[in-house]
CSV table of C-alpha atoms and ligand atoms in Angstrom, one decimal:
chain,number,residue,atom,x,y,z
A,148,UNK,CA,-0.2,0.3,-0.3
A,149,UNK,CA,2.8,2.2,0.9
A,150,UNK,CA,4.8,1.4,-2.5
A,151,UNK,CA,1.5,2.1,-4.2
A,152,UNK,CA,1.1,5.5,-2.5
A,153,UNK,CA,4.3,6.3,-3.0
A,154,UNK,CA,4.2,5.5,-6.8
A,155,UNK,CA,1.1,7.4,-7.2
A,156,UNK,CA,2.8,10.5,-5.6
A,157,UNK,CA,5.4,10.0,-8.1
A,158,UNK,CA,3.1,9.7,-10.8
A,159,UNK,CA,1.2,12.5,-10.1
A,160,UNK,CA,4.2,14.8,-9.6
A,161,UNK,CA,4.1,17.6,-12.5
A,162,UNK,CA,7.9,18.0,-14.0
A,163,UNK,CA,8.9,20.8,-16.3
A,164,UNK,CA,12.5,20.6,-18.1
A,165,UNK,CA,14.1,23.1,-20.6
A,166,UNK,CA,17.6,22.3,-20.8
A,167,UNK,CA,17.2,21.5,-25.0
A,168,UNK,CA,14.8,24.7,-26.1
A,169,UNK,CA,17.0,26.8,-27.4
A,170,UNK,CA,19.2,24.1,-29.8
A,171,UNK,CA,18.5,24.1,-33.2
A,172,UNK,CA,16.5,21.5,-34.7
A,173,UNK,CA,16.1,20.1,-38.3
A,174,UNK,CA,13.7,17.3,-39.3
A,175,UNK,CA,14.6,14.6,-41.7
A,176,UNK,CA,12.5,11.9,-42.4
A,177,UNK,CA,11.7,8.8,-44.7
A,178,UNK,CA,8.1,7.7,-45.4
A,179,UNK,CA,6.6,5.4,-48.0
A,180,UNK,CA,3.0,5.4,-47.5
A,181,UNK,CA,3.1,8.6,-45.5
A,182,UNK,CA,3.1,7.2,-41.7
A,183,UNK,CA,6.4,8.3,-40.4
A,184,UNK,CA,5.7,12.0,-42.3
A,185,UNK,CA,2.7,12.9,-39.5
A,186,UNK,CA,5.1,11.9,-37.0
A,187,UNK,CA,7.7,14.4,-38.5
A,188,UNK,CA,5.2,16.7,-39.2
A,189,UNK,CA,3.8,17.3,-36.0
A,190,UNK,CA,7.4,17.6,-33.9
A,191,UNK,CA,8.5,20.3,-36.9
A,192,UNK,CA,5.0,21.7,-35.4
A,193,UNK,CA,5.6,21.7,-31.9
A,194,UNK,CA,8.5,23.0,-32.2
A,195,UNK,CA,8.6,25.2,-34.9
A,196,UNK,CA,11.8,23.6,-36.8
A,197,UNK,CA,13.0,22.6,-40.3
A,198,UNK,CA,11.4,19.7,-42.1
A,199,UNK,CA,12.7,17.9,-44.5
A,200,UNK,CA,12.2,14.9,-46.4
A,201,UNK,CA,14.5,12.2,-47.6
A,202,UNK,CA,13.1,10.5,-50.9
A,203,UNK,CA,14.8,7.6,-53.0
A,204,UNK,CA,16.2,8.1,-56.5
A,205,UNK,CA,14.1,4.7,-57.5
A,206,UNK,CA,11.1,5.4,-55.2
A,207,UNK,CA,9.3,2.4,-54.2
A,208,UNK,CA,5.8,2.7,-55.3
A,209,UNK,CA,4.8,-0.6,-56.2
A,210,UNK,CA,2.1,-2.8,-54.1
A,211,UNK,CA,3.1,-4.0,-50.4
A,212,UNK,CA,3.9,-7.0,-51.6
A,213,UNK,CA,6.0,-5.3,-54.4
A,214,UNK,CA,7.8,-3.5,-51.5
A,215,UNK,CA,8.7,-7.0,-49.8
A,216,UNK,CA,9.9,-8.3,-52.2
A,217,UNK,CA,12.5,-5.5,-53.8
A,218,UNK,CA,13.3,-4.7,-49.8
A,219,UNK,CA,14.4,-8.7,-49.2
A,220,UNK,CA,16.1,-8.6,-52.6
A,221,UNK,CA,17.8,-5.6,-51.8
A,222,UNK,CA,19.1,-6.4,-48.0
A,223,UNK,CA,20.4,-9.6,-49.2
A,224,UNK,CA,22.5,-8.6,-52.2
A,225,UNK,CA,23.4,-5.2,-49.8
A,226,UNK,CA,22.8,-3.2,-52.6
A,227,UNK,CA,21.2,-0.1,-50.5
A,228,UNK,CA,18.8,2.1,-53.2
A,229,UNK,CA,20.1,5.5,-53.5
A,230,UNK,CA,19.0,8.5,-52.2
A,231,UNK,CA,18.9,11.9,-53.1
A,232,UNK,CA,21.3,14.3,-51.5
A,233,UNK,CA,18.9,16.5,-48.5
A,234,UNK,CA,18.5,20.6,-49.5
A,235,UNK,CA,19.7,21.5,-45.7
A,236,UNK,CA,23.3,22.7,-44.7
A,237,UNK,CA,23.2,20.1,-41.6
A,238,UNK,CA,25.8,22.5,-40.0
A,239,UNK,CA,23.1,24.7,-39.4
A,240,UNK,CA,21.5,22.2,-36.5
A,241,UNK,CA,22.3,20.7,-33.2
A,242,UNK,CA,19.9,18.3,-32.9
A,243,UNK,CA,18.4,16.0,-35.6
A,244,UNK,CA,14.7,14.7,-35.9
A,245,UNK,CA,15.8,11.3,-38.1
A,246,UNK,CA,12.1,9.1,-38.8
A,247,UNK,CA,11.6,5.8,-40.3
A,248,UNK,CA,9.0,3.2,-40.8
A,249,UNK,CA,10.8,-0.3,-39.7
A,250,UNK,CA,11.2,-2.4,-42.1
A,251,UNK,CA,12.4,-5.9,-40.8
A,252,UNK,CA,12.8,-5.2,-37.8
A,253,UNK,CA,15.4,-2.1,-38.2
A,254,UNK,CA,15.1,1.3,-40.2
A,255,UNK,CA,14.1,1.0,-43.8
A,256,UNK,CA,17.1,0.9,-46.2
A,257,UNK,CA,16.0,4.4,-47.1
A,258,UNK,CA,16.9,6.0,-44.0
A,259,UNK,CA,20.1,2.4,-43.4
A,260,UNK,CA,21.4,4.4,-46.9
A,261,UNK,CA,20.7,8.2,-46.4
A,262,UNK,CA,22.8,7.0,-42.8
A,263,UNK,CA,25.9,6.3,-44.7
A,264,UNK,CA,25.9,9.2,-46.8
A,265,UNK,CA,26.1,12.1,-44.0
A,266,UNK,CA,28.4,12.6,-40.9
A,267,UNK,CA,26.4,13.5,-37.2
A,268,UNK,CA,29.6,13.8,-35.6
A,269,UNK,CA,28.6,16.1,-32.2
A,270,UNK,CA,25.1,16.3,-33.3
A,271,UNK,CA,22.2,15.0,-30.6
A,272,UNK,CA,20.0,12.8,-32.9
A,273,UNK,CA,16.7,11.9,-31.5
A,274,UNK,CA,15.2,8.7,-33.7
A,275,UNK,CA,11.7,8.2,-34.3
A,276,UNK,CA,9.8,5.7,-36.2
A,277,UNK,CA,6.5,4.0,-36.8
A,278,UNK,CA,5.8,0.2,-37.6
A,279,UNK,CA,3.4,-2.5,-37.7
A,280,UNK,CA,4.0,-4.0,-34.2
A,281,UNK,CA,7.6,-3.1,-33.3
A,282,UNK,CA,11.1,-1.9,-33.8
A,283,UNK,CA,12.1,1.0,-31.9
A,284,UNK,CA,15.5,-0.9,-29.8
A,285,UNK,CA,16.9,-2.6,-33.3
A,286,UNK,CA,16.2,0.8,-35.6
A,287,UNK,CA,18.2,2.7,-32.9
A,288,UNK,CA,20.8,0.6,-32.4
A,289,UNK,CA,21.2,0.6,-35.8
A,290,UNK,CA,21.5,4.6,-35.9
A,291,UNK,CA,24.0,4.3,-33.2
A,292,UNK,CA,26.0,1.6,-35.6
A,293,UNK,CA,26.1,4.3,-38.0
A,294,UNK,CA,26.6,7.1,-36.4
A,295,UNK,CA,28.8,6.7,-33.9
A,296,UNK,CA,30.5,10.0,-33.4
A,297,UNK,CA,26.6,11.3,-32.9
A,298,UNK,CA,25.1,11.3,-29.6
A,299,UNK,CA,21.8,8.3,-29.8
A,300,UNK,CA,18.9,9.7,-27.5
A,301,UNK,CA,15.6,7.1,-26.8
A,302,UNK,CA,13.6,7.7,-29.3
A,303,UNK,CA,9.5,7.1,-29.7
A,304,UNK,CA,8.0,5.2,-32.1
A,305,UNK,CA,4.2,4.2,-32.5
A,306,UNK,CA,2.2,1.6,-34.5
A,307,UNK,CA,1.1,2.7,-37.5
A,308,UNK,CA,-2.5,1.2,-36.0
A,309,UNK,CA,-2.5,3.5,-33.0
A,310,UNK,CA,-1.8,7.0,-35.0
A,311,UNK,CA,-4.4,9.2,-33.6
A,312,UNK,CA,-2.4,8.5,-30.4
A,313,UNK,CA,0.5,10.1,-31.7
A,314,UNK,CA,0.0,13.9,-31.2
A,315,UNK,CA,-0.5,13.5,-27.5
A,316,UNK,CA,2.7,10.6,-27.2
A,317,UNK,CA,5.0,13.4,-29.1
A,318,UNK,CA,4.1,16.3,-27.3
A,319,UNK,CA,4.7,14.6,-24.0
A,320,UNK,CA,8.3,13.3,-25.4
A,321,UNK,CA,9.4,16.4,-26.6
A,322,UNK,CA,9.1,17.6,-22.7
A,323,UNK,CA,10.1,14.9,-21.3
A,324,UNK,CA,13.5,14.9,-23.4
A,325,UNK,CA,13.9,18.8,-22.6
A,326,UNK,CA,13.1,20.3,-26.6
A,327,UNK,CA,9.6,21.5,-25.3
A,328,UNK,CA,8.8,23.8,-22.3
A,329,UNK,CA,5.7,22.1,-20.4
A,330,UNK,CA,4.5,19.9,-17.8
A,331,UNK,CA,3.5,16.5,-18.1
A,332,UNK,CA,3.2,13.6,-15.9
A,333,UNK,CA,5.7,11.3,-15.0
A,334,UNK,CA,5.2,7.5,-14.3
A,335,UNK,CA,6.2,5.8,-11.1
A,336,UNK,CA,8.2,2.2,-12.0
A,337,UNK,CA,6.5,-1.0,-13.2
A,338,UNK,CA,5.7,-3.9,-10.5
A,339,UNK,CA,7.8,-6.8,-10.3
A,340,UNK,CA,7.5,-9.7,-12.7
A,341,UNK,CA,4.7,-11.6,-11.8
A,342,UNK,CA,2.9,-14.8,-13.5
A,343,UNK,CA,-0.1,-13.4,-15.3
A,344,UNK,CA,-3.5,-13.9,-13.9
A,345,UNK,CA,-6.1,-15.2,-15.7
A,346,UNK,CA,-7.8,-11.4,-15.6
A,347,UNK,CA,-4.1,-10.4,-17.1
A,348,UNK,CA,-4.2,-13.2,-19.6
A,349,UNK,CA,-8.1,-11.8,-20.8
A,350,UNK,CA,-6.2,-8.3,-21.0
A,351,UNK,CA,-3.2,-9.8,-23.3
A,352,UNK,CA,-5.6,-11.3,-25.1
A,353,UNK,CA,-8.0,-8.3,-26.4
A,354,UNK,CA,-4.7,-6.2,-26.9
A,355,UNK,CA,-3.1,-8.9,-29.0
A,356,UNK,CA,-6.6,-10.1,-30.7
A,357,UNK,CA,-5.9,-11.6,-34.1
A,358,UNK,CA,-2.7,-9.9,-35.3
A,359,UNK,CA,-1.2,-12.0,-37.5
A,360,UNK,CA,2.6,-11.1,-36.0
A,361,UNK,CA,1.6,-12.1,-32.6
A,362,UNK,CA,0.6,-16.1,-31.7
A,363,UNK,CA,1.6,-15.8,-28.0
A,364,UNK,CA,0.1,-16.0,-25.0
A,365,UNK,CA,0.7,-14.1,-21.9
A,366,UNK,CA,3.1,-16.0,-18.9
A,367,UNK,CA,4.6,-13.0,-16.8
A,368,UNK,CA,3.9,-9.6,-16.5
A,369,UNK,CA,4.6,-6.6,-14.7
A,370,UNK,CA,2.9,-3.3,-14.5
A,371,UNK,CA,2.2,0.2,-13.4
A,372,UNK,CA,-0.6,2.7,-12.9
A,373,UNK,CA,-0.8,5.6,-15.5
A,374,UNK,CA,-3.0,8.7,-15.6
A,375,UNK,CA,-6.2,6.9,-17.0
A,376,UNK,CA,-5.3,3.2,-16.2
A,377,UNK,CA,-2.6,1.0,-16.5
A,378,UNK,CA,0.3,0.0,-18.1
A,379,UNK,CA,1.2,-3.2,-18.7
A,380,UNK,CA,4.3,-5.4,-20.0
A,381,UNK,CA,3.6,-8.7,-20.5
A,382,UNK,CA,6.5,-11.4,-21.5
A,383,UNK,CA,4.8,-14.1,-23.9
A,384,UNK,CA,6.4,-17.1,-25.8
A,385,UNK,CA,5.4,-18.1,-29.3
A,386,UNK,CA,5.3,-21.3,-30.0
A,387,UNK,CA,7.0,-22.3,-33.6
A,388,UNK,CA,3.8,-23.1,-36.3
A,389,UNK,CA,2.4,-21.9,-39.6
A,390,UNK,CA,1.8,-18.8,-40.4
A,391,UNK,CA,3.2,-15.2,-40.4
A,392,UNK,CA,4.2,-14.9,-36.6
A,393,UNK,CA,7.9,-15.3,-35.6
A,394,UNK,CA,8.1,-18.4,-32.2
A,395,UNK,CA,9.9,-16.8,-29.9
A,396,UNK,CA,10.1,-14.8,-26.6
A,397,UNK,CA,8.9,-11.1,-26.7
A,398,UNK,CA,7.6,-8.4,-24.9
A,399,UNK,CA,4.7,-6.9,-25.4
A,400,UNK,CA,3.5,-3.1,-24.0
A,401,UNK,CA,0.1,-2.7,-23.9
A,402,UNK,CA,-1.9,-0.1,-22.4
A,403,UNK,CA,-5.6,-0.8,-20.8
A,404,UNK,CA,-7.2,2.4,-20.4
A,405,UNK,CA,-10.3,3.7,-18.5
A,406,UNK,CA,-13.1,2.8,-20.4
A,407,UNK,CA,-11.3,1.8,-23.8
A,408,UNK,CA,-10.0,-1.3,-25.4
A,409,UNK,CA,-6.9,-2.6,-24.1
A,410,UNK,CA,-4.0,-2.7,-27.0
A,411,UNK,CA,-0.7,-3.2,-27.6
A,412,UNK,CA,1.8,-0.5,-27.9
A,413,UNK,CA,5.1,-2.4,-28.8
A,414,UNK,CA,7.0,-6.4,-29.2
A,415,UNK,CA,10.4,-6.3,-28.1
A,416,UNK,CA,11.7,-9.6,-29.6
B,238,FMN,C1,9.2,-3.6,-46.4
B,238,FMN,C2,8.2,-3.4,-45.3
B,238,FMN,C3,8.9,-4.2,-44.0
B,238,FMN,C4,7.7,-4.0,-42.6
B,238,FMN,N1,9.1,-4.4,-41.9
B,238,FMN,C5,8.1,-4.2,-40.7
B,238,FMN,C6,8.8,-5.1,-39.3
B,238,FMN,O1,10.3,-5.7,-39.5
B,238,FMN,N2,8.0,-4.6,-37.5
B,238,FMN,C7,6.9,-4.3,-38.0
B,238,FMN,O2,6.4,-3.5,-36.9
B,238,FMN,N3,6.2,-3.5,-39.5
B,238,FMN,C8,6.8,-3.6,-39.9
B,238,FMN,N4,6.2,-2.7,-42.0
B,238,FMN,C9,5.1,-2.1,-41.3
B,238,FMN,C10,5.7,-0.3,-41.4
B,238,FMN,O3,7.1,-0.5,-40.3
B,238,FMN,C11,4.0,0.5,-41.2
B,238,FMN,O4,4.1,0.6,-42.0
B,238,FMN,C12,4.8,2.2,-41.2
B,238,FMN,O5,4.3,2.4,-40.8
B,238,FMN,C13,5.3,1.9,-42.9
B,238,FMN,O6,5.6,3.8,-42.6
B,238,FMN,P1,5.0,4.6,-43.5
B,238,FMN,O7,4.3,4.8,-43.5
B,238,FMN,O8,6.1,6.2,-43.1
B,238,FMN,O9,6.5,4.6,-45.0
B,238,FMN,C14,7.0,-2.8,-43.0
B,238,FMN,C15,6.4,-2.4,-43.9
B,238,FMN,C16,7.1,-2.8,-45.6
B,238,FMN,C17,7.0,-1.7,-46.5
């Protein structure tokens, strides 16, 4: 009980940060179907930052299946798509918000290709991405590997299916990281990991639904109270079998907000 009251107190503590609001920021992004572009526009709008799209010399404008096929061939051959030079002068910026969709568990190939053409040494990179189910952490690892002399911050990622939640999440992300002044709520720590109860397993099942890439059952869970609901991290295991789901262990983040259906926010493998 004492711990609960404590974590509630921390959660309700309003925090204000402003240490990075003076830096000059550029929002650079690649987007094939417009979802990452929406996040990029939101960030630029909130910060009043310059924004530029990364484009590919030979665009991926086929169907989803054609894009998957081309991308698989390019990954196997190592022939990354050529990107057009950007117009912005990178010397003018301290902070680069760098956005991309997740393809095959990491940054989309045009973003990887672009990172090989620039030198972000000494600059701060803030990665952001959109995805079907997840890939935020592996995408950030890819950015760090490509730009080892840059300061790469924790990024923001959102499922394409949850893009309506993005404006509020971006606002919070920018405040939490000191790019925007203002108050935000800081949730408490997650509880210790415990076996999921039947009720929690039902929340997991409702959140994951029939999502084809996740054919898993909840095993363990930890949780924390957030404003208006509960956030869970479920540990789950998917068996090998037919269908598109990848077998193996995974962590699935779930939001269960009052009056709304539970939804998963990302899968971490
Ligand atoms: C070639 C390709 C590979 C993809 N691979 C993944 C993946 O590994 N994991 C995932 O969660 N989503 C994956 N997606 C879904 C995209 O990340 C998602 O639709 C994203 O929001 C698209 O962003 P955009 O509209 O900015 O292009 C993939 C999409 C494509 C086209």
